[in-house]
C-alpha cells in the first residue's frame, strides 16, 4: 500500500532494531570496514547483538590410536592416504560429550566406520578426556585421553546376536549399535541415543547395559533394526535415528530427536522430537515438530539449557568451502508457529565465529579470523557452567578432510563465548545480488548463506513458478544456464521454445517441472568463463524454494545486528499470469506464512513491471521497489500499448508517479552515473536527487568485482575475468548519494559501505 516519506531512506536499516534486542545473533561485524566515500558515518541508533567469539580450542590427532584390538580391517580402499586395518582402536571424532565440571569430559564416538558391515572390529566406548586448552593466555591445545569405559552386554540383556556373542565380556561393537548421543543420569548411568533401532540404551557407570533397548513408539524401525521383519517397511531412514538426545535439567525426561525425515513423511524438512520418561521407562506420547532449513539437513545434537528450552545443532553434509549450514538454534517446546513447527532462534552460525586471538590459525581452512567449523559432521553442543558453548566434530575417520584436502580431519573441541556487544548499523543498504553470486552459484542457499556471513543486509531471490505453483529462486524461468538439466536424459523431451516477454527463448523452463522434479536438478555456475572458481561448486546444490530462502533469512542476523532482509524480484509476471501461474498471490501467501507480510518486515518486493507492483500495493504492506533499466520499457506497458519507457519513469514526473505505489527504485547504475566514450565514469545525473526529492530510496545495480563489469579506470587488466577495484567504483556512487546497492560481492560491498 502507498507509504509516506518517513518510511523511506532509513527505514530499511532500523525498522526492527527493537525486536533484535532479544535476538541471538551469530554474525560478525566486518573487521575492516571502510567508511563511505562521503565521509559521513552512520547516524541511526546502535543495536545490541550477540557476537560468538572463539575463546578456547583443543585437538586430538585424527590418527590417534587407543589400546585394543586392531580396527578398520574392512577399510581396504585408501581414503585421504589411510588404509585399514589400524593397529589399535581409532577415535573417529566425538559425536556427543558430557561436561564433568572438573576440567574433564566424557566424549563418545559413534559406531566407528559408518556401517554395520565395516565396524565389527570397532569397540563402542566412552572416553574420559582432559583438554589442555589453547586460549589467549596460552596452552598446548592438546586433548589427553585419560581412560575409557567399554559399552558391553555382560549381563546378557540383549536377545539378538552381537558380534562378540560368545565372549564373556560381550563388548559391543559398531556392528551392534550406532551410538550417536549421550546424557548422564544423576546416578552416574548413561542414556545413549542410537540409530540402528533407533533405540534408547541405558548403561551403568561402568558401561554395562542395564535394560533391554527401548524401541521407538509405534513400532518405527530403521533398515538396520535387528527386529525388522521380512517384508516390513522401515519408517526411519537409514542412519537417521537418534543422532541428538537431550535431558531435562532434573534428568527425568529425555528428548531424543529423529535426525532426518520419516520415510513416509511428505514434509521432508520435518524432524520429530520425542519425550521419554526415565521414571516410567516409557515414552510420554508428547512430540514436537522442528523444521530444518532445507530437506537434506539433519539434527546433529541437542542440549537442554533449561526445562523446555533446547539447543539443536542443524547441519548439512557438506564440508570445507562447500558447507552451507553448521548452526546452533534454540527452541522453546512451548512455542510453535502457525504451522505447528517450533519457533527457532539462531544462537551460533559455526561458519562465522570471531577469532581475535587467532586460535588454531594455520591448521587449515576456516582457522583464521573469522573462524569456522566447516566439518561435515558437526555433532556436539554442550553449554558449560559459565554459559559458554562447547562444540565438537565427528571426523568420520578417515573420510573427512574439511581443513586440509587429502588429510583426515583432527578431532577438535572449540569453546565459544556468546559476547554481548553494541554495533552501529550502516546507513547504506547492501543487497546480495542473487546471494553472494561472485563466490557461489547464484540463487542457491550456499550463495545466500555466504552473503549473510559476508555482512549483506538483504539477500535477493529472483522468483519464478514451478508447474505445481511453488515459487522457487532462479534468475530466469529458463534454467539451462543455471542448472544441470541439459545433462539429464529423463528431461530431454522437456526442451521447448517459448515467447518470454516478446523474445523467443529455447531451453528448459521451471513451469514445465513440478517442484519434486526440479529438486532432482543441481545448480551450476551461470558465468563459467568469468568465474571459473565457482564451477567447483557445480552439481552440489538444489534449487531452493522461496520458503527456504525466507526461512534462512528470518532465522539469521546481519552483521549490523538486525534480521537479514529479503528482496524478492518477481520475474516475468505478465508471462506467468498468461499461463495461469500468477506470482503475486503465492508470494504474499509465503510472506504471510513466514510472518513477513507486515509494514515493518525486512522485505522489499521489486519488479521491472508496474502493474504487478500496483497489484501488490493493494494486498501487502511490505515495501515495494520499481526497477528501472537503462533501455526498453516495462513489458506490461508493451502488452497494454503504453508507449512510456523506463526513461520516462526516471524523470521527476515518472518518479512522482512511482511514489503512489512504491517506496524506492532499483536503478541500473548507468542511469545514475553514465560511462563516457572511453568506458570511464562520467558525471552523475540528477536521478538520485530527483528520487530523494519525492521520498524514494535509490538502490543501484549491479556492482561486481570482475573487470568485465567495471568502469575502465577501475579495471586491473584487459582480462575480463580479472579482479578489479570494486571498492573504488562503489565510493564514487556512494559519494553521489546512493542509498544502497546490489552486489555479487557483499564482503567488498559491506567493507566499502562501512
XYZ file of C-alpha atoms in Angstrom:
754
model
C 0.000 0.000 0.000
C 1.245 3.558 -0.541
C 3.689 4.701 2.096
C 4.875 8.089 3.161
C 8.336 9.627 3.049
C 9.019 8.791 6.701
C 9.206 5.105 5.794
C 11.992 5.622 3.277
C 15.737 6.288 3.453
C 16.494 4.871 6.941
C 13.532 2.548 7.202
C 15.263 -0.477 5.722
C 18.019 -0.307 8.316
C 16.329 0.480 11.600
C 12.721 -0.641 11.484
C 13.328 -3.767 13.566
C 16.062 -2.622 15.907
C 13.898 -3.018 18.980
C 12.973 -6.577 18.082
C 16.597 -7.614 17.721
C 17.479 -6.548 21.249
C 16.440 -10.008 22.402
C 17.520 -11.908 19.279
C 20.545 -14.176 19.486
C 22.831 -13.050 16.681
C 25.615 -15.060 15.174
C 27.374 -12.939 12.588
C 30.400 -10.697 12.943
C 30.824 -7.013 12.307
C 33.150 -6.523 9.322
C 36.663 -6.490 10.700
C 37.992 -3.874 8.287
C 35.038 -1.728 7.265
C 35.902 1.374 5.298
C 33.765 4.474 5.632
C 31.764 5.534 2.618
C 33.436 7.982 0.322
C 31.424 10.962 1.511
C 32.952 10.652 4.973
C 29.595 10.630 6.748
C 29.252 7.923 9.394
C 26.062 6.072 10.306
C 23.519 8.259 12.026
C 20.967 5.766 13.365
C 20.774 4.283 16.862
C 23.139 1.479 17.832
C 21.889 -2.101 18.186
C 22.697 -4.806 20.730
C 23.814 -8.126 19.292
C 25.446 -11.359 20.341
C 28.842 -11.997 18.816
C 30.196 -15.550 19.176
C 33.913 -15.483 19.973
C 36.315 -18.433 19.985
C 37.999 -18.448 23.417
C 39.492 -21.948 23.662
C 40.389 -24.812 21.364
C 41.894 -28.271 21.636
C 42.503 -31.077 19.155
C 43.255 -34.781 19.047
C 45.178 -36.162 16.069
C 42.957 -37.940 13.588
C 45.445 -40.822 13.635
C 45.391 -41.222 17.422
C 45.018 -44.861 18.485
C 43.877 -46.227 21.813
C 44.613 -49.625 23.312
C 42.642 -52.555 21.984
C 42.466 -54.876 19.033
C 43.122 -53.650 15.513
C 40.225 -51.824 13.918
C 39.176 -50.952 10.394
C 40.020 -54.252 8.721
C 37.143 -53.688 6.286
C 38.584 -50.348 5.116
C 40.579 -51.765 2.230
C 40.237 -48.693 0.000
C 42.668 -45.852 0.647
C 40.890 -42.682 1.774
C 42.831 -39.479 2.483
C 46.011 -41.527 2.480
C 44.794 -44.024 5.100
C 44.021 -47.724 4.656
C 42.885 -50.184 7.299
C 43.435 -52.115 9.409
C 44.805 -49.812 12.099
C 46.978 -51.116 14.939
C 44.536 -50.255 17.704
C 41.208 -48.566 18.289
C 40.759 -45.350 16.321
C 38.815 -42.421 17.770
C 36.726 -41.183 14.831
C 35.739 -37.905 16.435
C 33.212 -37.175 19.145
C 29.503 -37.476 18.418
C 28.498 -36.434 21.952
C 30.124 -35.045 25.098
C 29.311 -34.523 28.797
C 30.844 -31.792 30.966
C 32.008 -33.226 34.297
C 32.642 -29.762 35.739
C 36.231 -30.566 36.776
C 38.057 -29.934 33.518
C 37.259 -33.381 32.140
C 34.596 -34.540 29.716
C 33.054 -37.806 28.700
C 33.465 -37.956 24.927
C 31.625 -40.604 22.947
C 32.446 -41.621 19.375
C 29.813 -43.286 17.205
C 29.824 -46.793 15.688
C 33.218 -46.402 14.043
C 33.318 -46.542 10.280
C 29.757 -45.692 9.307
C 28.050 -49.016 8.691
C 27.297 -52.358 10.323
C 29.301 -54.200 7.726
C 32.597 -52.403 8.301
C 32.538 -51.752 12.048
C 32.502 -55.176 13.729
C 36.072 -54.629 14.988
C 35.310 -51.159 16.400
C 34.549 -51.237 20.128
C 31.870 -48.901 21.444
C 33.402 -46.739 24.155
C 33.037 -43.547 26.118
C 36.347 -41.755 26.671
C 37.259 -39.538 29.615
C 39.262 -36.677 28.109
C 41.017 -33.629 29.522
C 41.699 -30.774 27.092
C 44.763 -28.584 27.658
C 43.007 -25.616 26.131
C 44.730 -23.247 23.771
C 43.482 -19.777 24.674
C 44.654 -16.196 24.513
C 46.708 -16.941 27.644
C 48.496 -19.885 26.016
C 48.078 -23.648 26.363
C 49.140 -26.574 24.202
C 45.724 -27.182 22.701
C 46.078 -30.948 23.073
C 43.414 -33.409 24.197
C 44.594 -36.019 26.686
C 42.679 -39.305 26.821
C 42.738 -40.448 30.468
C 40.657 -43.632 30.348
C 37.555 -45.153 28.861
C 34.619 -47.375 29.624
C 33.574 -50.049 27.140
C 29.910 -50.484 26.474
C 29.044 -54.143 26.944
C 26.277 -56.651 27.415
C 27.998 -58.753 30.060
C 24.654 -59.323 31.792
C 23.178 -60.763 28.566
C 20.307 -58.320 28.364
C 20.112 -58.444 24.572
C 18.013 -61.097 22.861
C 19.608 -60.820 19.412
C 23.103 -61.935 18.316
C 26.000 -59.480 18.634
C 29.489 -59.514 17.133
C 31.112 -60.698 20.386
C 28.294 -63.090 21.228
C 30.472 -65.928 22.509
C 32.857 -63.891 24.674
C 32.329 -63.412 28.422
C 32.777 -59.618 28.229
C 30.341 -59.304 25.311
C 31.880 -55.976 24.302
C 29.570 -54.091 21.983
C 30.784 -53.032 18.547
C 29.757 -50.819 15.682
C 28.073 -53.807 14.090
C 25.658 -53.989 17.034
C 24.657 -50.366 17.639
C 25.308 -46.976 16.105
C 25.606 -44.811 19.214
C 25.356 -41.089 18.473
C 24.239 -39.167 21.572
C 24.609 -39.446 25.333
C 23.448 -37.840 28.583
C 24.378 -38.771 32.132
C 21.784 -39.510 34.803
C 22.155 -38.285 38.375
C 23.049 -41.839 39.465
C 26.053 -41.847 37.118
C 24.487 -44.097 34.496
C 24.440 -43.174 30.824
C 21.480 -42.849 28.493
C 22.532 -43.268 24.866
C 20.642 -42.478 21.672
C 21.443 -44.728 18.747
C 20.456 -45.135 15.115
C 20.185 -48.813 14.159
C 16.966 -49.237 16.139
C 16.573 -46.406 16.708
C 16.894 -47.270 20.404
C 17.416 -45.595 23.726
C 20.099 -47.556 25.574
C 20.709 -47.403 29.325
C 24.221 -48.248 30.527
C 25.625 -48.344 34.026
C 28.506 -46.135 35.068
C 30.893 -48.953 34.107
C 29.377 -49.279 30.629
C 27.278 -52.407 31.237
C 23.880 -52.459 29.548
C 21.227 -52.311 32.278
C 17.987 -52.846 30.374
C 16.701 -54.016 27.052
C 16.834 -51.312 24.367
C 13.803 -49.035 24.326
C 12.333 -49.054 20.795
C 10.573 -46.126 19.220
C 6.860 -45.744 19.943
C 4.516 -47.020 17.291
C 6.995 -49.653 16.154
C 9.017 -47.289 13.958
C 12.204 -49.022 12.823
C 15.213 -48.320 10.644
C 16.505 -50.694 7.926
C 19.250 -51.847 10.361
C 16.868 -52.692 13.201
C 17.593 -56.246 14.433
C 13.862 -56.843 14.933
C 12.854 -55.768 11.418
C 10.636 -58.479 9.982
C 10.879 -59.804 6.455
C 8.835 -57.563 4.183
C 8.397 -54.866 6.842
C 8.839 -51.319 5.557
C 11.172 -49.246 7.754
C 9.726 -45.877 8.728
C 13.027 -44.393 9.895
C 15.549 -43.801 7.146
C 18.963 -45.481 7.338
C 21.369 -43.600 9.629
C 18.656 -41.116 10.560
C 17.808 -42.206 14.096
C 18.639 -40.593 17.422
C 21.667 -38.500 16.467
C 20.547 -35.993 19.100
C 19.470 -36.532 22.699
C 18.917 -34.002 25.492
C 17.899 -34.466 29.120
C 15.691 -32.168 31.171
C 17.506 -30.235 33.872
C 16.233 -32.602 36.576
C 17.120 -35.609 34.437
C 13.674 -37.152 34.443
C 12.818 -36.596 30.797
C 14.845 -37.404 27.714
C 14.322 -35.673 24.384
C 15.571 -37.826 21.510
C 15.396 -36.200 18.086
C 14.930 -38.086 14.836
C 17.829 -36.914 12.695
C 16.034 -36.909 9.357
C 12.519 -37.008 7.961
C 10.482 -40.191 8.176
C 10.325 -42.275 5.004
C 6.538 -41.810 4.839
C 6.570 -38.075 5.606
C 5.528 -35.702 2.828
C 7.264 -32.824 4.644
C 10.951 -33.577 4.080
C 12.011 -30.749 6.393
C 10.160 -32.052 9.460
C 12.162 -33.567 12.308
C 10.346 -35.076 15.278
C 11.330 -34.518 18.902
C 10.005 -37.142 21.309
C 9.772 -37.251 25.101
C 10.779 -40.241 27.241
C 10.081 -40.544 30.974
C 13.022 -42.279 32.667
C 10.993 -42.970 35.810
C 8.228 -44.708 33.911
C 10.604 -46.246 31.376
C 8.271 -45.227 28.571
C 7.600 -42.544 26.015
C 5.070 -39.976 27.188
C 3.373 -39.576 23.810
C 4.276 -35.884 23.617
C 6.091 -34.877 20.428
C 7.149 -31.661 18.713
C 7.937 -30.758 15.113
C 11.172 -28.991 14.187
C 11.721 -27.695 10.656
C 15.201 -27.705 9.128
C 16.368 -25.003 6.738
C 16.331 -27.447 3.831
C 15.337 -31.037 3.070
C 18.718 -32.696 3.449
C 19.747 -31.006 6.710
C 19.967 -33.137 9.827
C 19.756 -32.506 13.558
C 23.227 -33.320 14.907
C 22.879 -32.825 18.661
C 20.646 -31.413 21.386
C 21.244 -29.876 24.804
C 18.715 -28.579 27.346
C 19.752 -25.170 28.666
C 16.694 -25.051 30.905
C 13.494 -27.011 31.164
C 11.661 -26.922 27.870
C 14.390 -24.968 26.082
C 16.794 -26.872 23.840
C 19.807 -26.047 21.742
C 19.797 -28.003 18.481
C 22.680 -28.461 16.073
C 21.463 -28.273 12.491
C 23.911 -29.174 9.760
C 24.217 -30.258 6.156
C 26.543 -32.973 4.841
C 28.933 -30.613 3.033
C 32.394 -29.753 4.321
C 35.078 -27.138 3.774
C 34.158 -24.279 1.468
C 31.128 -26.244 0.256
C 29.437 -26.053 3.683
C 26.147 -24.168 3.934
C 24.540 -24.990 7.288
C 26.502 -25.522 10.510
C 24.267 -23.806 13.027
C 23.006 -23.919 16.584
C 19.382 -22.936 17.035
C 17.414 -22.507 20.253
C 13.853 -23.794 20.511
C 11.292 -23.500 23.276
C 8.975 -26.503 23.422
C 6.092 -24.216 24.394
C 6.373 -22.017 21.295
C 5.254 -23.121 17.852
C 4.353 -21.163 14.750
C 1.046 -21.204 12.890
C 2.087 -24.377 11.053
C 2.878 -26.269 14.240
C 6.658 -26.055 13.861
C 8.801 -24.971 16.781
C 9.972 -21.393 16.540
C 13.741 -21.344 16.332
C 16.280 -18.634 17.060
C 19.840 -18.570 15.787
C 22.449 -18.773 18.534
C 25.649 -19.549 16.590
C 26.474 -19.786 12.918
C 29.553 -22.001 13.150
C 30.723 -20.800 9.741
C 31.496 -17.370 11.183
C 32.916 -17.054 14.691
C 35.152 -14.208 15.829
C 38.706 -15.327 16.493
C 40.647 -12.262 17.654
C 43.261 -14.466 19.329
C 43.797 -16.420 16.089
C 43.420 -19.700 17.972
C 44.276 -22.614 15.716
C 45.426 -20.296 12.932
C 47.306 -22.227 10.278
C 45.527 -25.519 10.993
C 43.710 -25.404 7.676
C 40.585 -23.979 6.093
C 38.489 -21.827 8.396
C 41.045 -21.333 11.194
C 41.715 -17.630 10.764
C 39.562 -14.677 11.809
C 36.715 -15.281 11.387
C 36.942 -18.904 12.461
C 34.588 -21.615 11.226
C 33.808 -25.256 11.913
C 33.147 -26.374 8.324
C 33.320 -30.106 9.047
C 30.762 -32.480 7.587
C 29.656 -33.849 10.946
C 29.219 -31.020 13.430
C 27.637 -33.218 16.096
C 28.221 -31.821 19.578
C 26.948 -28.858 21.562
C 27.228 -28.530 25.356
C 26.522 -25.479 27.458
C 29.267 -25.152 30.062
C 28.754 -23.981 33.637
C 29.781 -20.411 32.771
C 27.366 -20.207 29.841
C 29.947 -20.723 27.103
C 29.166 -23.279 24.413
C 31.393 -26.248 23.622
C 31.184 -27.605 20.089
C 32.962 -30.614 18.586
C 33.106 -32.796 15.497
C 32.802 -36.384 14.410
C 35.529 -36.741 11.755
C 34.238 -39.978 10.178
C 37.827 -41.202 10.139
C 39.462 -41.304 7.699
C 36.835 -39.826 5.424
C 36.584 -36.098 6.230
C 39.133 -33.516 5.085
C 37.410 -30.181 5.652
C 40.527 -28.424 6.969
C 43.283 -29.739 4.677
C 42.379 -31.516 1.447
C 43.660 -35.083 1.379
C 44.350 -35.186 5.125
C 41.876 -36.636 7.663
C 40.382 -34.032 9.960
C 41.552 -33.989 13.556
C 39.006 -34.256 16.316
C 38.548 -30.751 17.661
C 36.750 -29.136 20.568
C 36.014 -25.413 20.460
C 34.651 -23.177 23.203
C 32.508 -20.220 22.155
C 31.778 -17.180 24.314
C 28.495 -15.500 23.403
C 29.685 -11.951 23.839
C 27.078 -9.207 24.024
C 28.109 -6.086 22.181
C 26.625 -2.965 20.635
C 27.086 -2.104 16.970
C 26.274 0.885 14.804
C 24.259 -0.167 11.729
C 25.355 1.330 8.442
C 23.070 3.752 6.640
C 23.887 2.054 3.328
C 21.851 -0.981 2.262
C 23.957 -3.856 0.916
C 21.885 -6.264 -1.174
C 23.445 -9.615 -2.065
C 22.567 -9.939 -5.748
C 21.206 -13.487 -6.126
C 23.203 -14.220 -2.991
C 26.988 -13.930 -2.957
C 26.939 -14.913 -6.613
C 30.524 -13.800 -7.111
C 31.621 -16.734 -4.939
C 28.941 -19.444 -5.230
C 26.465 -20.422 -7.980
C 23.658 -17.893 -7.854
C 20.282 -18.473 -6.223
C 21.465 -21.341 -4.035
C 21.271 -21.499 -0.260
C 25.069 -21.669 -0.392
C 25.145 -18.278 -2.124
C 22.648 -16.797 0.335
C 24.433 -18.170 3.422
C 27.782 -16.894 2.110
C 26.179 -13.495 1.608
C 24.922 -13.460 5.184
C 28.336 -14.338 6.588
C 29.779 -11.572 4.377
C 27.534 -8.956 6.000
C 24.776 -8.450 3.449
C 21.716 -6.636 4.775
C 19.375 -8.251 2.249
C 19.529 -11.371 0.108
C 17.848 -11.245 -3.287
C 15.913 -14.183 -4.745
C 14.502 -13.875 -8.249
C 11.122 -15.606 -8.090
C 9.602 -17.897 -10.719
C 6.999 -20.670 -10.522
C 7.017 -24.432 -10.915
C 4.328 -26.369 -12.743
C 2.579 -27.053 -9.454
C 2.586 -23.404 -8.406
C 5.517 -23.382 -5.971
C 7.737 -20.299 -6.057
C 11.444 -21.035 -6.456
C 14.572 -18.915 -6.788
C 16.025 -18.769 -10.312
C 17.345 -15.851 -12.344
C 15.067 -16.840 -15.192
C 12.377 -19.421 -15.732
C 14.670 -20.841 -18.440
C 17.183 -22.900 -16.454
C 19.676 -24.493 -18.851
C 22.347 -21.984 -17.838
C 21.856 -22.268 -14.089
C 21.169 -25.997 -13.580
C 22.393 -29.312 -14.987
C 19.029 -30.006 -16.656
C 20.611 -30.327 -20.123
C 22.595 -33.350 -18.906
C 19.513 -35.207 -17.647
C 18.190 -37.654 -20.284
C 14.939 -38.051 -18.366
C 14.086 -34.431 -19.124
C 15.326 -34.218 -22.710
C 11.758 -34.074 -24.011
C 11.010 -31.004 -21.882
C 13.188 -28.781 -24.074
C 10.987 -26.165 -25.723
C 10.913 -22.796 -27.459
C 8.698 -20.115 -25.940
C 7.970 -16.427 -26.258
C 9.023 -14.797 -22.978
C 8.241 -11.072 -22.852
C 8.214 -10.961 -26.647
C 11.560 -12.767 -27.048
C 11.961 -16.290 -28.440
C 13.758 -18.439 -25.861
C 14.784 -22.078 -26.236
C 15.589 -24.324 -23.300
C 14.016 -25.855 -20.219
C 11.506 -23.882 -18.153
C 10.561 -24.104 -14.485
C 6.868 -24.014 -15.291
C 7.247 -27.385 -17.040
C 8.605 -29.099 -13.897
C 6.954 -29.999 -10.631
C 8.862 -28.998 -7.516
C 9.801 -32.629 -6.884
C 11.280 -32.879 -10.375
C 13.085 -29.559 -10.044
C 14.605 -30.682 -6.732
C 16.394 -33.523 -8.547
C 18.427 -30.967 -10.504
C 21.585 -29.288 -9.253
C 22.778 -25.717 -9.728
C 25.720 -24.729 -11.923
C 27.667 -21.500 -12.385
C 25.994 -19.183 -14.919
C 29.190 -17.329 -15.922
C 31.890 -20.032 -16.034
C 34.246 -18.025 -18.251
C 34.179 -15.057 -15.879
C 34.025 -17.058 -12.638
C 35.829 -20.361 -13.194
C 36.374 -20.831 -9.439
C 32.618 -21.091 -8.950
C 32.448 -24.128 -11.220
C 33.995 -26.234 -8.426
C 30.571 -26.000 -6.759
C 28.675 -27.234 -9.831
C 26.351 -30.127 -9.153
C 26.175 -29.704 -5.367
C 23.182 -27.560 -4.521
C 19.448 -27.806 -5.086
C 17.150 -25.133 -6.464
C 15.701 -23.543 -3.303
C 12.075 -22.678 -2.798
C 11.165 -19.140 -1.815
C 10.019 -20.562 1.520
C 13.508 -21.957 2.145
C 15.060 -18.588 1.311
C 12.662 -16.759 3.629
C 13.338 -19.269 6.410
C 17.096 -18.856 6.059
C 16.795 -15.080 6.206
C 14.372 -14.863 9.124
C 16.496 -17.280 11.145
C 19.640 -15.250 10.512
C 21.022 -11.987 11.865
C 23.036 -9.455 9.910
C 26.418 -8.071 10.889
C 24.510 -4.951 11.945
C 22.568 -6.995 14.490
C 19.311 -6.762 12.529
C 17.249 -9.501 10.877
C 18.509 -10.348 7.411
C 16.135 -8.893 4.839
C 14.744 -10.482 1.690
C 14.479 -8.548 -1.570
C 12.482 -10.808 -3.952
C 12.058 -9.917 -7.610
C 9.027 -11.166 -9.485
C 10.334 -12.362 -12.849
C 8.134 -12.027 -15.945
C 4.887 -11.511 -14.016
C 2.790 -10.847 -17.129
C 4.050 -14.058 -18.727
C 3.285 -16.134 -15.642
C -0.157 -14.548 -15.440
C -0.762 -15.593 -19.045
C -0.121 -19.278 -18.259
C -2.207 -19.344 -15.091
C 0.698 -19.268 -12.628
C 0.396 -15.807 -11.135
C 3.315 -14.883 -8.888
C 1.744 -12.232 -6.690
C -0.763 -14.279 -4.675
C 1.623 -17.114 -3.717
C 4.353 -14.557 -2.939
C 2.142 -12.712 -0.468
C 0.969 -16.052 0.946
C 4.576 -17.158 1.536
C 5.391 -13.864 3.249
C 2.338 -14.213 5.450
C 3.145 -17.831 6.332
C 6.619 -16.733 7.410
C 5.372 -13.771 9.445
C 6.843 -11.278 6.989
C 3.738 -9.661 5.495
C 3.839 -6.522 7.634
C 4.877 -2.925 7.030
C 7.862 -3.278 9.352
C 9.034 -6.607 7.904
C 12.559 -6.603 6.434
C 11.182 -7.277 2.950
C 11.283 -5.270 -0.276
C 9.494 -6.654 -3.347
C 10.855 -5.461 -6.686
C 9.754 -5.772 -10.286
C 10.605 -4.443 -13.743
C 6.878 -4.279 -14.423
C 4.484 -1.706 -12.991
C 1.080 -3.368 -12.957
C 2.035 -6.163 -10.607
C 3.601 -3.685 -8.158
C 0.352 -1.737 -8.164
C -1.485 -5.001 -7.536
C 0.890 -5.882 -4.689
C 0.437 -2.405 -3.219
C -3.201 -3.275 -2.704
C -2.630 -6.612 -0.970
C 0.528 -6.217 1.127
C 2.096 -3.622 3.408
C 5.730 -4.572 2.750
C 7.967 -2.131 0.911
C 7.979 -2.113 -2.888
C 10.672 -1.044 -5.359
C 10.267 -0.175 -9.017
C 13.173 -1.416 -11.135
C 14.433 0.931 -13.837
C 16.533 -0.290 -16.741
C 18.754 1.829 -18.968
C 16.745 0.823 -22.042
C 13.367 -0.568 -23.026
C 10.043 -0.414 -21.222
C 8.117 -2.455 -18.665
C 6.702 -5.450 -20.508
C 3.222 -4.873 -19.125
C 3.380 -1.432 -20.803
C 4.122 -3.211 -24.084
C 1.159 -5.547 -23.583
C -1.122 -2.616 -22.748
C 0.095 -0.463 -25.641
C 1.561 2.109 -23.264
C 4.368 3.919 -25.121
C 6.218 5.049 -22.000
C 9.723 3.721 -21.381
C 11.978 3.320 -18.359
C 13.477 6.675 -19.330
C 10.047 8.234 -18.801
C 9.746 6.624 -15.365
C 13.171 8.026 -14.442
C 12.054 11.631 -14.930
C 10.864 13.760 -11.991
C 7.271 13.265 -13.134
C 7.761 9.496 -13.508
C 9.374 9.236 -10.090
C 6.500 11.167 -8.550
C 4.087 8.643 -10.032
C 6.146 5.754 -8.635
C 5.639 7.153 -5.134
C 1.919 6.368 -5.455
C 2.638 2.640 -5.225
C 6.308 2.079 -4.275
C 8.855 3.099 -1.652
C 12.013 3.075 -3.726
C 13.630 2.473 -7.074
C 16.230 -0.074 -8.115
C 18.209 1.588 -10.871
C 20.650 0.243 -13.479
C 23.818 2.077 -12.485
C 24.464 3.796 -15.841
C 21.270 5.793 -15.266
C 22.921 7.181 -12.131
C 26.422 7.738 -13.486
C 26.767 7.077 -17.212
C 30.027 5.982 -18.784
C 31.987 8.064 -21.233
C 33.023 7.003 -24.719
C 36.262 5.611 -23.258
C 34.436 3.476 -20.691
C 35.183 5.587 -17.633
C 32.587 7.042 -15.284
C 31.130 10.349 -16.341
C 29.237 12.981 -14.368
C 26.313 11.870 -12.162
C 22.803 12.536 -13.410
C 20.148 14.157 -11.238
C 18.217 10.906 -10.789
C 19.302 10.286 -7.183
C 18.441 13.839 -6.159
C 15.164 13.711 -8.067
C 14.164 10.470 -6.363
C 15.129 11.749 -2.929
C 13.095 14.890 -3.556
C 9.909 12.807 -3.753
C 10.877 10.475 -0.892
C 12.148 7.444 -2.832
C 15.158 5.444 -1.731
C 17.620 4.632 -4.531
C 19.397 1.291 -4.849
C 21.782 0.821 -7.786
C 22.535 -2.400 -9.669
C 24.702 -4.385 -10.264
C 28.176 -3.953 -8.768
C 30.684 -6.731 -9.488
C 34.422 -7.085 -8.962
C 35.408 -8.584 -12.329
C 36.966 -6.304 -14.957
C 34.213 -7.193 -17.430
C 31.726 -5.228 -15.307
C 33.858 -2.321 -14.076
C 34.457 1.154 -15.494
C 37.785 1.412 -17.310
C 39.565 3.320 -14.536
C 38.848 0.565 -12.024
C 39.939 -2.424 -14.132
C 43.124 -4.227 -13.180
C 43.927 -5.559 -16.655
C 42.447 -6.443 -20.036
C 41.414 -9.860 -18.710
C 37.595 -9.819 -18.411
C 37.776 -12.308 -15.531
C 40.464 -10.342 -13.693
C 39.609 -8.786 -10.332
C 39.447 -5.014 -10.376
C 38.756 -2.239 -7.866
C 35.083 -2.665 -6.980
C 35.508 -0.558 -3.845
C 36.746 2.336 -5.937
C 33.689 2.247 -8.174
C 31.341 1.972 -5.208
C 32.841 5.005 -3.484
C 32.028 7.170 -6.496
C 28.371 6.098 -6.412
C 28.123 6.476 -2.634
C 29.597 9.966 -2.905
C 26.798 10.707 -5.372
C 24.240 9.904 -2.656
C 23.303 6.298 -3.438
C 21.309 4.747 -0.560
C 22.151 1.126 -1.301
C 23.346 -1.221 -3.977
C 23.090 -4.740 -5.361
C 26.392 -6.574 -5.486
C 27.668 -10.040 -6.310
C 30.421 -9.474 -3.734
C 28.770 -8.458 -0.462
C 32.004 -8.721 1.530
C 33.593 -5.978 -0.569
C 30.361 -4.015 -0.625
C 29.907 -4.118 3.152
C 33.513 -3.147 3.800
C 33.157 -0.156 1.477
C 29.764 0.938 2.789
C 31.052 0.956 6.351
